[in-house]
Amino acid sequence: MAEALVGGAFLSAFLNVLLERMASRQVGNFFRGQKVNNRLLKKLAIAMRSASRVLDDAEEKQITSTAVWDWLAELKDAVYEADDFLDAIAYKAPRQELKAEDQTSICHMQRFLSFFNLCKNGLGEIEDELKVLLQDLDRLVDRIVALGLIPSTGKDRSWPKTPEETSLVDERDVYGRDEDEEAILNASRSSSMMPHPSLQYDLFHQSKSSFVMHDLMPHPSLQYDLFHQSKSSFVMHDLMHDLATNVSGQFCFSSRLGENNSSKATRMTRHLSLVYTEDTDGVFSSTILENIREAPLLRTSHTFPRYLRCPPEIYNEIFQLTLGRLRVLFMSGCTDAAKMLCSTSKLKHLRYLDLSFSQFLVTLPEEVSALPNLQTLILENCRNLARLPDLGNLKHLRHLNLQGTGIERLPESLERLINLRYLNISDTPLKEMPPHIGQLTKLRTLTIFLVGRQSETSIKELGKLRHLRGELHIKNLQNVVDARDAAEANLKGKEDLDKLRFTWDGDTHDPQHVRSTLEKLEPTREVKDLHIYGYGGIRFPEWVGESSFSNIVSLKLSRCTNCTSLPPLGQLASLEDLSIERFDKVVTGGSEFYGNCTAKEKPFKSLKTLSFRWMPEWREWISDEGIREAFPLLEFLSIKDCPNLTKALPGHNLPRLTSLEIKGCEQLAAPLPMFPRLHSLDVSEFHSLESLPEEIDQMGCSPSDLGDIKLRYCASLKCVALDLVPKLNSLFIHNCPDLESLCANERPFNDLTSLRLLAIRGCPKLVLFPKGRLPAPVLTELSLQDCRNLKLLPESMPSLLPSLNRLEIRVCSEVELCPEGGFPSTLQSLQILYCNKLIAGRMQWGLQTLPSLSRFAIGWDKNVESFPEEMLLPSSLTYLKMDSLKHLKYLDYKGLQHLTCLRELHIYDCPLIESMPEEGLPSSLSSLYIHRCPMLGESCEREKGKDWPKISHIPQIVIWSGRRI
């Protein structure tokens, strides 16, 4: 069957949700209070159950029966209508909570109730609408026998009963059943695949009560990993797009912008998705608008104004066309968001509103606060948003994301969002929490808690948030007035918190008070990731490093400037990643660092990565016989910016270490410990190092195992013997002023069969390559910079470097001649800058013979007056850059005319060039950049410049200031 199948499992779950809503206390009270004929509601429930019992059979038979497929589609459409009907009742139903609200809240509620009339002419048409729904469902039930659909033979479901079918009042609150919801949420955390957002609200967000957002949903952090990591919120991967289209069938109209799409929207369409992908141009077509006009019952509008490339008035029409029944609305990057949101009185069903990247959104319109069922509000990257309105009426809000908004404080009325589950305020300039944040007792995720000095914003409010899970960052701990308040946060009792970060952002003048505060913040033993930043105590409390924290995998201690010793972290049995930074007063690291491990427990027995940085007074790392078995699994060791360190490493063997990084440790001297498996070496400012790999032997490391070497600012380094490191993959040498040779002797080189990258920069004493040869058959990238006395490039490059595709030569002023045989035919990118002697012989380079060369840059030369010469460049070129050719006066059309593949042309800092060639530029150009070329820039100004006719065909033109023409 060409059309997508209708999911029976989805319909069954949907019907069950509707039946539970119909059985809720809210609906029953509403019908009794309005004296509506509730027998119709009972009949509607019976019809739903009848239809549901044959869904399993229908799901199988739709594959071969078009009639069954049509029946399922009509049933889904009727279910949508019933859901909208019940949803409308939810707005009108009087809530018992209102009796407890103050008069201000009642006024707010009355304001938004006025927006949401249940039917066109009021409550009198409820029965008529119920009759229409019942007629549609009865008609579908009557066709069951004719279609040959067989009810399920299994045990009948225990369907919820309507209020009229039971004498018991359902005492469960309409928002309740947290235990069920938590069980569902926990079970779903392992999900590795998410449906398209337009399906989430059908499949998952219709909870046991009132569309609780998190039913069957992965943890919010997973949602953001899956959908928010791309260029905009919920930009879909192709797989998600295809999955959505397949499952939703005719209920989803999905179009990739810029592609031809034969699908059509209809009255049954509920989900609109306009997908922008990098391989399409994002052009909005009139056909798409016509399709939207055919879909008046949309529940999801999944569009991105900043990528649509359609006029604002067109997007406004889309907005107005789709308002009526929307649950999900994306307005990411919308320039007229504030204006269009004034129409939110029509968004009576809205659950999800995305306003991210709306740079012109200065204030959130008050109309948004009239959306009482809004569950998700995303203001990510609204950098000009100055303030929020009173959000007190958003009683059903489940997720509020204010990432990057520029808001400094949330509204005080936030405490009224009593059903808030997820609050993400990461990367915002917020200064403090709203008062009484502890009232949000249903919060599950709170990314940041900003400690205030007032009682209503103090850390004690955290204690009331008993169900927090996942990650929590507590900032502004310098505002804790009484350390006993920290104890009331009860972090020890929050067993679902697995990632904690403590931050002191200001001066800590009382080290003892700070220590007492951290002592009272002792977390749950379940914590896996811990970061302490800005701690001002002299010593850490006993719980830091205590062996009972057996689940800690990652630990970072940063800017603990008053500490004189390190905590006993060697006792943490599961610790794999440890980072220690900015301990200004630590002089030695010794036995206290390892802790009191037993004979059977090796210190740091699970540690894989260890990093020290910015420890100005650290002088030695002391070890003794009792701790020689420490770090048995350590793979990566980094020590940076410890200028007084002389004995940096424990004197014993590190059998698993594969990567060593030492930077800014001027006093550190060889010999180093034994590293029998060392593969990667990154050394900077290690002044005692004179030659490699000879000194590697002193580390117990076989040179044949080294794969990657980086050497920077090693003043004593004279030789790097490439011929003694046969498995080397990459070599980077930077600012080693005494480096003279890349070989240990004058014997012939063996082939460097693994070397892929060679970069040498700032080595003025390097004059020649070994024997003038560099046999590296797999070398793909060669970079030579600021080697001012280098005379020759490697010889026989086509035969000795047959895989080279990127060559960069900068500030090598003594290199005169192109190597014998020219450049390898595999070359794809070539940059030659500030090499006057080499550039002077450019006609001998033979570039026109290089079939793969696509990128070429030339610059910083005083002698070039005309460029490019005829037949200098190959026709394969797609990118050409001329940079700082101070005497360049003319662009030579004879050298440009055959560049039929050229797409980008950059002309930078060429002050003497006045105009483009009379014949113009290649027609293939799509981008032209002119920077710091005053005369040329003026002649290329839009319409008024004399050269404008020559370049007007180019789609993108940028002149100096960066403005687009």
Coordinates of N, CA and C in Angstrom, one line a residue, residues 277-387:
T277 N 17.2 21.7 5.7 CA 18.5 20.9 5.8 C 19.6 21.6 5.0
E278 N 20.8 21.3 5.3 CA 21.9 22.0 4.8 C 22.1 21.8 3.3
D279 N 21.5 20.7 2.8 CA 21.6 20.4 1.4 C 20.5 21.0 0.5
T280 N 19.6 21.8 1.2 CA 18.6 22.5 0.4 C 18.7 24.0 0.7
D281 N 18.1 24.7 -0.2 CA 18.3 26.2 -0.1 C 17.3 26.9 0.7
G282 N 16.3 26.2 1.3 CA 15.3 26.8 2.2 C 14.3 27.7 1.5
V283 N 14.1 27.6 0.2 CA 13.2 28.5 -0.5 C 11.8 28.1 -0.2
F284 N 11.0 29.1 0.2 CA 9.6 28.8 0.5 C 8.8 29.0 -0.8
S285 N 7.9 28.1 -1.1 CA 7.2 28.1 -2.3 C 5.7 28.4 -2.1
S286 N 5.0 28.9 -3.1 CA 3.6 29.2 -3.0 C 2.8 27.9 -2.8
T287 N 3.3 26.8 -3.4 CA 2.7 25.5 -3.2 C 2.5 25.1 -1.8
I288 N 3.5 25.4 -1.0 CA 3.5 25.1 0.4 C 2.4 25.9 1.1
L289 N 2.3 27.1 0.8 CA 1.2 28.0 1.4 C -0.2 27.5 1.0
E290 N -0.3 27.0 -0.3 CA -1.6 26.5 -0.7 C -1.9 25.2 0.1
N291 N -1.0 24.4 0.4 CA -1.2 23.2 1.2 C -1.6 23.6 2.6
I292 N -1.0 24.6 3.2 CA -1.3 25.0 4.6 C -2.8 25.5 4.6
R293 N -3.2 26.2 3.6 CA -4.6 26.7 3.5 C -5.6 25.5 3.5
E294 N -5.2 24.3 3.1 CA -6.1 23.2 3.1 C -6.1 22.4 4.4
A295 N -5.4 22.9 5.4 CA -5.3 22.1 6.6 C -5.7 23.0 7.8
P296 N -7.0 23.2 8.1 CA -7.4 24.1 9.1 C -7.4 23.6 10.5
L297 N -7.1 22.3 10.6 CA -7.1 21.6 12.0 C -5.8 21.2 12.5
L298 N -4.7 22.0 12.1 CA -3.4 21.6 12.5 C -3.2 21.6 14.0
R299 N -2.5 20.6 14.5 CA -2.1 20.5 15.9 C -0.6 20.9 16.1
T300 N 0.2 20.8 15.1 CA 1.6 21.1 15.1 C 2.0 21.9 14.0
S301 N 2.6 23.1 14.3 CA 3.2 23.9 13.2 C 4.7 24.0 13.5
H302 N 5.4 23.2 12.7 CA 6.8 23.0 12.9 C 7.6 23.7 11.8
T303 N 7.8 25.0 11.9 CA 8.4 25.8 10.9 C 9.5 26.7 11.6
F304 N 10.4 27.2 10.8 CA 11.5 28.0 11.3 C 11.6 29.2 10.4
P305 N 11.0 30.4 10.9 CA 11.0 31.6 10.1 C 12.4 32.0 9.6
R306 N 13.4 31.8 10.4 CA 14.7 32.4 10.0 C 15.3 31.6 8.9
Y307 N 14.8 30.4 8.5 CA 15.2 29.6 7.4 C 14.3 29.6 6.2
L308 N 13.0 30.0 6.5 CA 12.0 29.9 5.4 C 12.3 30.8 4.2
R309 N 12.9 31.9 4.4 CA 13.1 32.8 3.3 C 11.8 33.3 2.6
C310 N 10.9 33.5 3.5 CA 9.6 34.1 2.9 C 9.3 35.4 3.6
P311 N 8.6 36.3 2.9 CA 8.3 37.6 3.5 C 7.5 37.5 4.8
P312 N 7.7 38.4 5.8 CA 7.0 38.3 7.1 C 5.5 38.2 6.9
E313 N 5.0 38.9 5.9 CA 3.5 38.9 5.8 C 3.0 37.5 5.4
I314 N 3.8 36.8 4.7 CA 3.5 35.4 4.3 C 3.5 34.5 5.5
Y315 N 4.6 34.7 6.3 CA 4.6 33.9 7.6 C 3.5 34.2 8.5
N316 N 3.1 35.5 8.5 CA 2.0 35.9 9.4 C 0.7 35.2 8.9
E317 N 0.5 35.1 7.6 CA -0.6 34.4 7.1 C -0.6 32.9 7.5
I318 N 0.6 32.3 7.5 CA 0.7 30.9 8.0 C 0.3 30.8 9.4
F319 N 0.7 31.8 10.2 CA 0.5 31.8 11.6 C -1.0 31.9 11.9
Q320 N -1.7 32.8 11.2 CA -3.1 33.0 11.4 C -3.9 31.8 10.9
L321 N -3.5 31.2 9.9 CA -4.2 30.0 9.3 C -4.2 28.8 10.3
T322 N -3.1 28.7 11.1 CA -2.9 27.5 11.9 C -3.2 27.6 13.3
L323 N -3.8 28.8 13.8 CA -3.9 29.0 15.2 C -4.9 28.1 15.9
G324 N -6.0 27.8 15.3 CA -7.2 27.3 16.0 C -7.0 26.2 17.0
R325 N -6.3 25.1 16.5 CA -6.2 23.9 17.4 C -4.7 23.5 17.7
L326 N -3.8 24.4 17.5 CA -2.4 24.1 17.7 C -2.1 23.6 19.1
R327 N -1.3 22.6 19.2 CA -0.7 22.2 20.4 C 0.8 22.6 20.4
V328 N 1.4 22.6 19.3 CA 2.9 22.8 19.1 C 3.1 23.9 18.1
L329 N 3.8 24.9 18.5 CA 4.1 26.1 17.6 C 5.6 26.4 17.7
F330 N 6.2 26.4 16.6 CA 7.6 26.8 16.5 C 7.7 28.2 15.8
M331 N 8.2 29.2 16.5 CA 8.4 30.5 16.0 C 9.9 30.9 16.1
S332 N 10.7 29.9 16.0 CA 12.2 30.2 16.2 C 12.7 31.2 15.1
G333 N 13.3 32.3 15.6 CA 13.8 33.3 14.7 C 12.8 34.2 14.1
C334 N 11.6 34.2 14.6 CA 10.6 35.0 13.9 C 10.8 36.5 14.2
T335 N 10.9 37.3 13.2 CA 11.1 38.7 13.4 C 9.9 39.5 13.9
D336 N 8.7 39.0 13.7 CA 7.5 39.6 14.1 C 6.8 38.8 15.3
A337 N 7.6 38.1 16.1 CA 7.1 37.3 17.1 C 6.2 38.0 18.0
A338 N 6.6 39.2 18.5 CA 5.9 40.0 19.5 C 4.5 40.4 18.9
K339 N 4.5 40.8 17.7 CA 3.3 41.3 17.1 C 2.3 40.1 16.9
M340 N 2.8 39.0 16.4 CA 1.9 37.9 16.1 C 1.4 37.2 17.4
L341 N 2.2 37.3 18.5 CA 1.8 36.7 19.7 C 0.6 37.4 20.3
C342 N 0.3 38.6 19.8 CA -0.9 39.3 20.3 C -2.2 38.5 19.9
S343 N -2.0 37.5 19.0 CA -3.2 36.7 18.6 C -3.3 35.4 19.4
T344 N -2.6 35.3 20.5 CA -2.5 34.1 21.3 C -3.9 33.7 21.9
S345 N -4.8 34.7 21.9 CA -6.1 34.3 22.5 C -6.8 33.2 21.7
K346 N -6.3 33.0 20.4 CA -6.9 31.9 19.6 C -6.1 30.6 19.8
L347 N -5.0 30.6 20.5 CA -4.2 29.4 20.7 C -4.7 28.7 22.0
K348 N -6.0 28.4 22.0 CA -6.5 27.8 23.3 C -6.0 26.4 23.6
H349 N -5.5 25.7 22.6 CA -5.0 24.4 22.9 C -3.5 24.3 23.1
L350 N -2.8 25.4 23.0 CA -1.3 25.4 22.8 C -0.6 24.8 24.1
R351 N 0.3 23.8 23.8 CA 1.1 23.2 24.9 C 2.6 23.6 24.7
Y352 N 3.0 23.9 23.5 CA 4.5 24.0 23.3 C 4.7 25.2 22.4
L353 N 5.5 26.2 22.9 CA 5.8 27.4 22.1 C 7.3 27.6 22.1
D354 N 7.8 27.7 20.9 CA 9.3 27.9 20.7 C 9.5 29.2 20.1
L355 N 10.1 30.1 20.9 CA 10.5 31.5 20.4 C 12.0 31.7 20.3
S356 N 12.7 30.6 20.3 CA 14.2 30.7 20.3 C 14.7 31.5 19.1
F357 N 15.9 32.2 19.3 CA 16.6 32.9 18.3 C 15.7 34.1 17.7
S358 N 14.8 34.6 18.5 CA 14.0 35.7 18.1 C 14.6 37.0 18.6
Q359 N 15.6 37.5 17.8 CA 16.4 38.6 18.2 C 15.6 39.9 18.3
F360 N 14.5 40.0 17.7 CA 13.7 41.2 17.7 C 12.6 41.2 18.8
L361 N 12.6 40.1 19.6 CA 11.7 40.0 20.7 C 12.2 40.7 21.9
V362 N 11.7 41.9 22.1 CA 12.3 42.7 23.2 C 11.5 42.4 24.5
T363 N 10.3 42.2 24.4 CA 9.5 41.8 25.6 C 8.5 40.8 25.2
L364 N 8.2 39.9 26.1 CA 7.2 38.8 25.9 C 5.8 39.4 26.1
P365 N 5.0 39.4 25.0 CA 3.6 40.0 25.1 C 2.8 39.4 26.3
E366 N 2.0 40.2 26.9 CA 1.2 39.7 28.1 C 0.2 38.6 27.6
E367 N -0.1 38.6 26.3 CA -1.1 37.6 25.9 C -0.6 36.2 26.1
V368 N 0.8 36.0 26.1 CA 1.3 34.7 26.3 C 0.8 34.1 27.7
S369 N 0.7 35.0 28.7 CA 0.3 34.6 30.0 C -1.2 34.2 30.0
A370 N -1.9 34.3 28.9 CA -3.3 33.8 28.8 C -3.4 32.5 28.2
L371 N -2.3 31.7 28.3 CA -2.2 30.3 27.7 C -2.1 29.4 28.9
P372 N -3.2 29.1 29.6 CA -3.1 28.4 30.9 C -2.6 26.9 30.8
N373 N -2.6 26.4 29.6 CA -2.2 25.0 29.4 C -0.8 24.9 28.8
L374 N -0.1 26.0 28.6 CA 1.2 25.9 28.0 C 2.1 25.1 28.8
Q375 N 2.7 24.1 28.2 CA 3.6 23.2 28.9 C 5.1 23.5 28.7
T376 N 5.4 24.0 27.5 CA 6.8 24.3 27.1 C 6.9 25.6 26.5
L377 N 7.8 26.4 27.1 CA 8.1 27.8 26.5 C 9.6 27.9 26.3
I378 N 10.0 28.1 25.1 CA 11.4 28.1 24.8 C 11.8 29.5 24.3
L379 N 12.7 30.2 25.1 CA 13.1 31.5 24.7 C 14.6 31.5 24.5
E380 N 15.2 30.4 24.1 CA 16.6 30.2 23.9 C 17.1 31.2 22.9
N381 N 18.2 31.9 23.3 CA 18.9 32.8 22.4 C 18.1 34.0 22.0
C382 N 17.1 34.4 22.8 CA 16.4 35.7 22.6 C 17.2 36.7 23.4
R383 N 18.3 37.2 22.8 CA 19.3 38.0 23.5 C 18.8 39.4 23.8
N384 N 17.8 39.8 23.2 CA 17.3 41.2 23.4 C 16.0 41.2 24.3
L385 N 15.6 40.1 24.7 CA 14.4 40.0 25.6 C 14.7 40.6 26.9
A386 N 14.1 41.7 27.3 CA 14.4 42.5 28.5 C 13.6 42.0 29.7
R387 N 12.4 41.6 29.5 CA 11.6 41.2 30.7 C 10.5 40.3 30.3

